[in-house]
Coordinates of C-alpha atoms in Angstrom, one line a residue:
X1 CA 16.5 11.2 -35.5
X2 CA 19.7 13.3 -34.6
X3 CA 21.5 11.8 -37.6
X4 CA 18.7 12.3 -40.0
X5 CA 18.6 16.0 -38.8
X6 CA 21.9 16.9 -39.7
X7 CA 22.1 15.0 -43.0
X8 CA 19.2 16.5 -43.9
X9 CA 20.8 20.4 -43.4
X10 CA 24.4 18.7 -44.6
X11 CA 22.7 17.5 -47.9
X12 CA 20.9 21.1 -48.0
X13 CA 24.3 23.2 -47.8
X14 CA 25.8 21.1 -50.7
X15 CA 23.1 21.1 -53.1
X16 CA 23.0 25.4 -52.2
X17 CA 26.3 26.3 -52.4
X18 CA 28.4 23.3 -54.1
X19 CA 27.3 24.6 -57.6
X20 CA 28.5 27.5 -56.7
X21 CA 32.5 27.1 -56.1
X22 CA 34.5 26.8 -59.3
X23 CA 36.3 23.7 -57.8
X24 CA 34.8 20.5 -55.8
X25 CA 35.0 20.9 -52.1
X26 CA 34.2 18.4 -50.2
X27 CA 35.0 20.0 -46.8
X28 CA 32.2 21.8 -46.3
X29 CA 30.3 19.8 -44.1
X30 CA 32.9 20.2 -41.9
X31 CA 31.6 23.7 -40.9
X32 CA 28.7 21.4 -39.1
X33 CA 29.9 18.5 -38.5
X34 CA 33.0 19.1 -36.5
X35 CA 31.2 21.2 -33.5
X36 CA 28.4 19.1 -33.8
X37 CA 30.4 16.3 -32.9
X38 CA 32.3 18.3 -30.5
X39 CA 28.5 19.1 -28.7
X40 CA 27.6 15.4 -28.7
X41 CA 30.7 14.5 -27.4
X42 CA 30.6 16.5 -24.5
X43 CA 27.0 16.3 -24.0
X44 CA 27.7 12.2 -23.4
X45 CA 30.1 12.7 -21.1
X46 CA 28.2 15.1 -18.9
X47 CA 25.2 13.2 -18.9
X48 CA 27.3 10.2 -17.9
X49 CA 29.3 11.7 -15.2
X50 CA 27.4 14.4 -14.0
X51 CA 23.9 13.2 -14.5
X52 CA 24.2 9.4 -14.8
X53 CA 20.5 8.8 -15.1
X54 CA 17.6 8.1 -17.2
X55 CA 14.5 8.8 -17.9
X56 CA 13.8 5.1 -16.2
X57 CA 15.9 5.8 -13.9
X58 CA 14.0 9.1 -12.9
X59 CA 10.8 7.8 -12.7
X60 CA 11.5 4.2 -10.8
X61 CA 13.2 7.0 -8.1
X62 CA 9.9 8.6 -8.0
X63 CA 7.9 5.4 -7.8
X64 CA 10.1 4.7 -4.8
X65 CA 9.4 8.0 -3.2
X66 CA 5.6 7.7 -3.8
X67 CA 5.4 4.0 -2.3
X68 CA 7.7 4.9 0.7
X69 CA 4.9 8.0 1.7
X70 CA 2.2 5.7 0.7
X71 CA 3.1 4.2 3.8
X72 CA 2.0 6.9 6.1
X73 CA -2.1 6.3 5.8
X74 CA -1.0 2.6 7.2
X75 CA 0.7 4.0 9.8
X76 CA -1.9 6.4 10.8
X77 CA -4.4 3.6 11.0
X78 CA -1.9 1.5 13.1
X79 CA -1.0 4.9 15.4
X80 CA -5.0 5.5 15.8
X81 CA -6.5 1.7 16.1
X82 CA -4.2 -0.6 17.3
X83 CA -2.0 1.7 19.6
X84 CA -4.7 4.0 20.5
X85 CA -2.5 7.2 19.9
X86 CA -4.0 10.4 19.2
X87 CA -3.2 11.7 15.4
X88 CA -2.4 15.7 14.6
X89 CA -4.3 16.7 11.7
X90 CA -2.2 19.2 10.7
X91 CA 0.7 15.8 10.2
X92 CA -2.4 14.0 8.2
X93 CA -3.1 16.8 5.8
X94 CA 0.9 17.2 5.4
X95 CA 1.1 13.3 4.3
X96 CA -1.6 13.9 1.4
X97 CA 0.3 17.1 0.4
X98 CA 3.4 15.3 -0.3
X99 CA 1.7 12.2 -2.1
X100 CA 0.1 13.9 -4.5
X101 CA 3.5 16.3 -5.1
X102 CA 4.8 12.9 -5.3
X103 CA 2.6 11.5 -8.1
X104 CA 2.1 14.6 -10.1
X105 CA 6.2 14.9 -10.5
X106 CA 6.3 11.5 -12.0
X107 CA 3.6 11.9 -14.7
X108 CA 5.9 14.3 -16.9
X109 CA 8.5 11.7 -16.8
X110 CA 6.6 8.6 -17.8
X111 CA 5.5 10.4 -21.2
X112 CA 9.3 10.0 -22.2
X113 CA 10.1 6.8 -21.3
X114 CA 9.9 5.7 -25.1
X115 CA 12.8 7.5 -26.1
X116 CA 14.7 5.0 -23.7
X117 CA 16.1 2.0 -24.6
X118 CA 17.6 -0.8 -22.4
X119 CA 19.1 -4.8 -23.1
X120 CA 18.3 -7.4 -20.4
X121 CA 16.9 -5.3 -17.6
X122 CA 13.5 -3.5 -16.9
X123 CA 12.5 -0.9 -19.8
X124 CA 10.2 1.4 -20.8
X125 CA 7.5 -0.4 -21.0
X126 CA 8.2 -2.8 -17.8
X127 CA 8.5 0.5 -15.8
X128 CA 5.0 2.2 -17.2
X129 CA 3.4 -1.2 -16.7
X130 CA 3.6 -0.4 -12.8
X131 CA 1.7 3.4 -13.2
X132 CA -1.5 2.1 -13.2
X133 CA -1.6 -0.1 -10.1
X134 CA 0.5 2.6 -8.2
X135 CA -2.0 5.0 -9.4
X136 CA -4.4 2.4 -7.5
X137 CA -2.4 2.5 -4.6
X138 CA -2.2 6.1 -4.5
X139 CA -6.4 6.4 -4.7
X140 CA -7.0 3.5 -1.9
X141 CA -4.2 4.7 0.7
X142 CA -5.4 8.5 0.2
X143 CA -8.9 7.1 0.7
X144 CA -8.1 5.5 4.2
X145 CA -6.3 8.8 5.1
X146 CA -9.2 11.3 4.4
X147 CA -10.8 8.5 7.2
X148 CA -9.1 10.0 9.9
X149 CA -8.9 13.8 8.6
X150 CA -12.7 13.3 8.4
X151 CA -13.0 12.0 12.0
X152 CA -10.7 14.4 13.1
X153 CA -11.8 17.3 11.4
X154 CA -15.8 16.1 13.1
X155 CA -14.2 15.9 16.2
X156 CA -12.8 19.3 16.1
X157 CA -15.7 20.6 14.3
X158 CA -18.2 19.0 17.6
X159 CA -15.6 20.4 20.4
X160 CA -16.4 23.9 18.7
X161 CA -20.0 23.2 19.2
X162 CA -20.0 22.0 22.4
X163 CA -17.8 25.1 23.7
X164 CA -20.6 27.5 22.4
X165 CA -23.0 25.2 23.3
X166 CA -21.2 26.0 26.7
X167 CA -20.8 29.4 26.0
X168 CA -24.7 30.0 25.1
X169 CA -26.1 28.3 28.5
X170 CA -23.7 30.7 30.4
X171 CA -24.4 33.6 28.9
X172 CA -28.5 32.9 30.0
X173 CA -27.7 31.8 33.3
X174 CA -26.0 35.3 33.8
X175 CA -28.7 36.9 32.0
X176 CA -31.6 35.3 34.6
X177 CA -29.2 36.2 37.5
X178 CA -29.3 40.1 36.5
X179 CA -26.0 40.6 34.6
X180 CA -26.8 42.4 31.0
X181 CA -23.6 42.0 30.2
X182 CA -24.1 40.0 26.3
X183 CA -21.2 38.5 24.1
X184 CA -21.1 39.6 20.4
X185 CA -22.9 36.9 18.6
X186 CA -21.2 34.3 16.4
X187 CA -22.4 33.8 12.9
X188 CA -24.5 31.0 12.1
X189 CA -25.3 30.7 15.4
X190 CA -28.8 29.7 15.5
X191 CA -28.2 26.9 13.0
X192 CA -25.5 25.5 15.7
X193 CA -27.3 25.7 18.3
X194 CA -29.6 23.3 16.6
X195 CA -27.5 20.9 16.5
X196 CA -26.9 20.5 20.3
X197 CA -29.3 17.5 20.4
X198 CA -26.6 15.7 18.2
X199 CA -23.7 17.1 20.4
X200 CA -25.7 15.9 23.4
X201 CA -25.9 12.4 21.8
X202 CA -22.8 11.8 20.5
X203 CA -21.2 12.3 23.8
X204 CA -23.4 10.5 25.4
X205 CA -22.2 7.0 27.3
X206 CA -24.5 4.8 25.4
X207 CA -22.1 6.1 22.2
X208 CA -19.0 6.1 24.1
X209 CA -19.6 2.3 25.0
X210 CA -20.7 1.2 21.7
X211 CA -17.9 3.3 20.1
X212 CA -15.1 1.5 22.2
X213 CA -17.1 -1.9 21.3
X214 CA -16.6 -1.0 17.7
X215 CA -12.8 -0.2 18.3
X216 CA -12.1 -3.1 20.0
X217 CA -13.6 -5.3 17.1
X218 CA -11.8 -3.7 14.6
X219 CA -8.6 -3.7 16.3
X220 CA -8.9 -7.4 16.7
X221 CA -9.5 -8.4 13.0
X222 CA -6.7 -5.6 11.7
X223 CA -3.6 -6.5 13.8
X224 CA -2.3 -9.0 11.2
X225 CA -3.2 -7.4 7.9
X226 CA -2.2 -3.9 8.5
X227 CA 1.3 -4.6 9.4
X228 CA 1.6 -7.3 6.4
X229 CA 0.7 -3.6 4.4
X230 CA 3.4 -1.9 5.8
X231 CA 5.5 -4.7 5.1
X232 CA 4.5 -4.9 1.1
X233 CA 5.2 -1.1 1.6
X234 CA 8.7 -2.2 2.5
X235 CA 9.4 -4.6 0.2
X236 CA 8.0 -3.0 -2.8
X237 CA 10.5 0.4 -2.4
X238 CA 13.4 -1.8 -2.0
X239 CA 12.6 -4.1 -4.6
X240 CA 12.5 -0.7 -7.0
X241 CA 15.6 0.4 -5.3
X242 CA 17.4 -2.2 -5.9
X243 CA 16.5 -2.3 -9.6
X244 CA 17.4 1.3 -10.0
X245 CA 20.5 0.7 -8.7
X246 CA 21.9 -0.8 -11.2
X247 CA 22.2 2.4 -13.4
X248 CA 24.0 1.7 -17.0
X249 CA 26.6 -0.9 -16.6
X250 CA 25.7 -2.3 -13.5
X251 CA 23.5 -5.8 -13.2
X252 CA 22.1 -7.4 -9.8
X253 CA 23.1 -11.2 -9.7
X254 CA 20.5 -13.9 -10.3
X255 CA 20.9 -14.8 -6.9
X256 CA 20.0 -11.0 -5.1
X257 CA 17.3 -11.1 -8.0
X258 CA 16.0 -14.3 -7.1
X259 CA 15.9 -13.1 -3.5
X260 CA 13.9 -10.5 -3.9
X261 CA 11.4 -12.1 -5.9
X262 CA 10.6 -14.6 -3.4
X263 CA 10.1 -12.2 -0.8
X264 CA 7.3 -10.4 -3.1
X265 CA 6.0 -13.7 -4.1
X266 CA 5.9 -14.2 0.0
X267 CA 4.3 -11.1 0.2
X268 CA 2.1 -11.4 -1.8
X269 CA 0.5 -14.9 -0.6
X270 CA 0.4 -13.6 2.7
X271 CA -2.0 -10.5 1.8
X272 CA -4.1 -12.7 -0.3
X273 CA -4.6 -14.3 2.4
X274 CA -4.9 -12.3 5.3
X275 CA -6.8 -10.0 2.9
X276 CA -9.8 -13.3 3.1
X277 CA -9.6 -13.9 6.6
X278 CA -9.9 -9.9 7.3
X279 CA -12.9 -9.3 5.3
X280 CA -14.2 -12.6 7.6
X281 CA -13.1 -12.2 10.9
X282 CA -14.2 -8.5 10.5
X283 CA -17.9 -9.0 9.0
X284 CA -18.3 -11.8 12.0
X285 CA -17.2 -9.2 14.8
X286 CA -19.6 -6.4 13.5
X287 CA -22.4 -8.7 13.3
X288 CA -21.6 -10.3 16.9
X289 CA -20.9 -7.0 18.8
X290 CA -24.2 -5.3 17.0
X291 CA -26.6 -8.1 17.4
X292 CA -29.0 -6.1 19.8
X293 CA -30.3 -4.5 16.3
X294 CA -31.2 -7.5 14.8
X295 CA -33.9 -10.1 15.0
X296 CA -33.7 -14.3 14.1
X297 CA -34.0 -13.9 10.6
X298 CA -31.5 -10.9 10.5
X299 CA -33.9 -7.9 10.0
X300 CA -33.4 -4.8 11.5
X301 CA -35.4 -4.3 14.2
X302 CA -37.5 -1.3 15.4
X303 CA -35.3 1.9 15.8
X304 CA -35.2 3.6 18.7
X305 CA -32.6 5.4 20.5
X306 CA -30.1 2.6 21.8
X307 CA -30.4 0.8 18.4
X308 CA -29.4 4.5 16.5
X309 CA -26.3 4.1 18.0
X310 CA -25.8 0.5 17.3
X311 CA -26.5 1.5 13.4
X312 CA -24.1 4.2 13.5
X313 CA -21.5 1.9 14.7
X314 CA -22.1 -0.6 12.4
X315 CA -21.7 1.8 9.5
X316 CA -18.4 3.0 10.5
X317 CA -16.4 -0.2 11.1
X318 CA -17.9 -1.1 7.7
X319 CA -16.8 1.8 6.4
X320 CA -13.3 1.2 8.0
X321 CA -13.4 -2.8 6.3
X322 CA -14.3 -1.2 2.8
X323 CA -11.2 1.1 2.9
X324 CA -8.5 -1.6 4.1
X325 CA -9.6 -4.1 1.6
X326 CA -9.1 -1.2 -0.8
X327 CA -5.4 -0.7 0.2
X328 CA -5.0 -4.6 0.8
X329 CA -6.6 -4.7 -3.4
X330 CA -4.4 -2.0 -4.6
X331 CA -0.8 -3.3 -3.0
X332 CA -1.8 -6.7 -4.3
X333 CA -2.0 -5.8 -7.9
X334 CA 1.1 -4.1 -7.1
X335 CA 3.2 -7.1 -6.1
X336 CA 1.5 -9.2 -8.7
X337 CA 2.9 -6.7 -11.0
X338 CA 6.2 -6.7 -9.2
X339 CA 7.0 -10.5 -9.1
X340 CA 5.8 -10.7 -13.0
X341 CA 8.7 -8.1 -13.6
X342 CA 11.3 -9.9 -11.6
X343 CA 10.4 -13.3 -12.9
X344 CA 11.0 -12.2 -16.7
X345 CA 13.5 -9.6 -16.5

């Protein structure tokens, strides 16, 4: 295209002023092409020296970046369920910041890959070929992670209530022991206080039991396939890494190549199939630790206030199952993806 350019102004300057000398002169492209050549020239070597990097280049370094923060919904889960830790929201809502920073900087960059060109390794079209399952990635892990800034954010939002629930019963015993003294009163306050019935029930032991029950259920059925995500986490960014190492002369031997392709390939086996015996082991549980609700021929049975809570439970570890076989989907079309890529490049 460059090339084209300037013949096309070169070829322009000797048809305008060529008919005009009284002698042939066939320097005058020289006027352009000596410091355009001069501009190229330099412009290769900085871009080789001082910014050795493509377009590819830039945008498998951003995939790497996204993946490795992809990693913090997974380890949210594994903080909360299995260890039992409490999480910060403010550290939750920080993670989804940064993800979607992450994923926005690399959409400008893809749109140029065509302009790049490469010979035996992974090119334009190899690298765009892994924006749509990382895009999948992206939607599933960020959809496990608004899990827990929802809990959290409920939590926070029913230790509010309770204090003015608090708040409200001690301002009326003062008031039937004589003492006018009144606080200001909080907007929305009546609509609140309606809720104190829920308040009262959600923190009431009948939920506290069947909430640990719950838990404990989904602890058990998640201990092997959440680390095996963390570990395609792990082996996806170094895979990319490694790939992106080799920047414009460089080339990774068959045998590093051949290495890393059976670890995705490993990878990948081993969330297929923990992803089946999840969804399993994890339907089973629900269904064993909620049978109260349930009669012979698996109806639900008549609602009262114990088998509420039993519902409720139910719901969320279903909820919790439909949102790790999400992420467990998502970083499977991933390292199918992957593996294709190192097996043909």
């Amino acid at each position: 295209i460059l090339l084209q350019i300037f013949g096309t102004i070169i070829v322009d300057v000797t048809l305008t002023i060529g008919p005009l000398l009284p002698s042939f002169n066939g320097t005058i492209p020289k006027v352009l092409v000596e410091p355009a050549a001069i501009g190229i020239g330099l412009g290769l070597v900085s871009h080789f020296i001082f910014f050795p990097q493509s377009t590819s280049h830039t945008v498998l370094y951003g995939m790497e970046g996204l993946v490795r923060l992809l990693k913090g919904p997974l380890n949210a889960t594994e903080t909360s369920l299995l260890k039992g830790e409490d999480l910060v929201l403010k550290d939750l809502l920080q993670i989804k910041t940064k993800t979607i920073a992450a994923y926005k900087a690399i959409e400008p960059a893809i749109g140029f890959l065509p302009l790049d060109f490469s010979v035996g390794r992974w090119g334009a079209d190899d690298v765009k070929s892994l924006k749509q399952p990382l895009r999948q990635a992206l939607m599933a892990n960020l959809s496990l992670l608004e899990v827990h800034i929802a809990r959290l954010g409920g939590e926070a939002k029913l230790e509010k209530l309770r204090l003015l629930t608090a708040s409200r019963e001690s301002d009326t015993e003062s008031q039937s022991n004589g003492d006018e003294k009144k606080r200001p009163r909080e907007v929305g306050m009546r609509q609140l206080m309606q809720s104190v019935n829920l308040v009262q029930a959600l923190r009431s032991p009948e939920h506290e039991s069947l909430r640990s029950e719950t838990i404990e259920a989904l602890k058990e059925s998640s201990k092997d396939i959440l680390p095996a995500c963390q570990e395609a986490t792990e082996i996806i960014a170094e895979c990319i890494h490694k790939v992106n190492m080799t920047r414009w002369f460089g080339r990774s031997s068959k045998e590093h190549l051949a290495e890393l392709h059976d670890r995705s390939q490993s990878a990948l086996t081993n969330i297929q199939a923990l992803r089946a015996s999840f969804a399993n082991e994890t339907t089973e549980r629900l269904i064993e630790t909620h049978s109260q609700i349930f009669n012979e021929k698996g109806e639900l049975t008549k609602l009262d206030e114990f088998s509420v809570h039993r519902v409720r439970g139910i719901v969320i570890g279903m909820i919790y199952e439909e949102q790790l076989l999400g992420v467990a989907d998502s970083w499977e079309l991933v390292l199918g993806q992957l593996t294709a890529l190192l097996r043909e490049r």
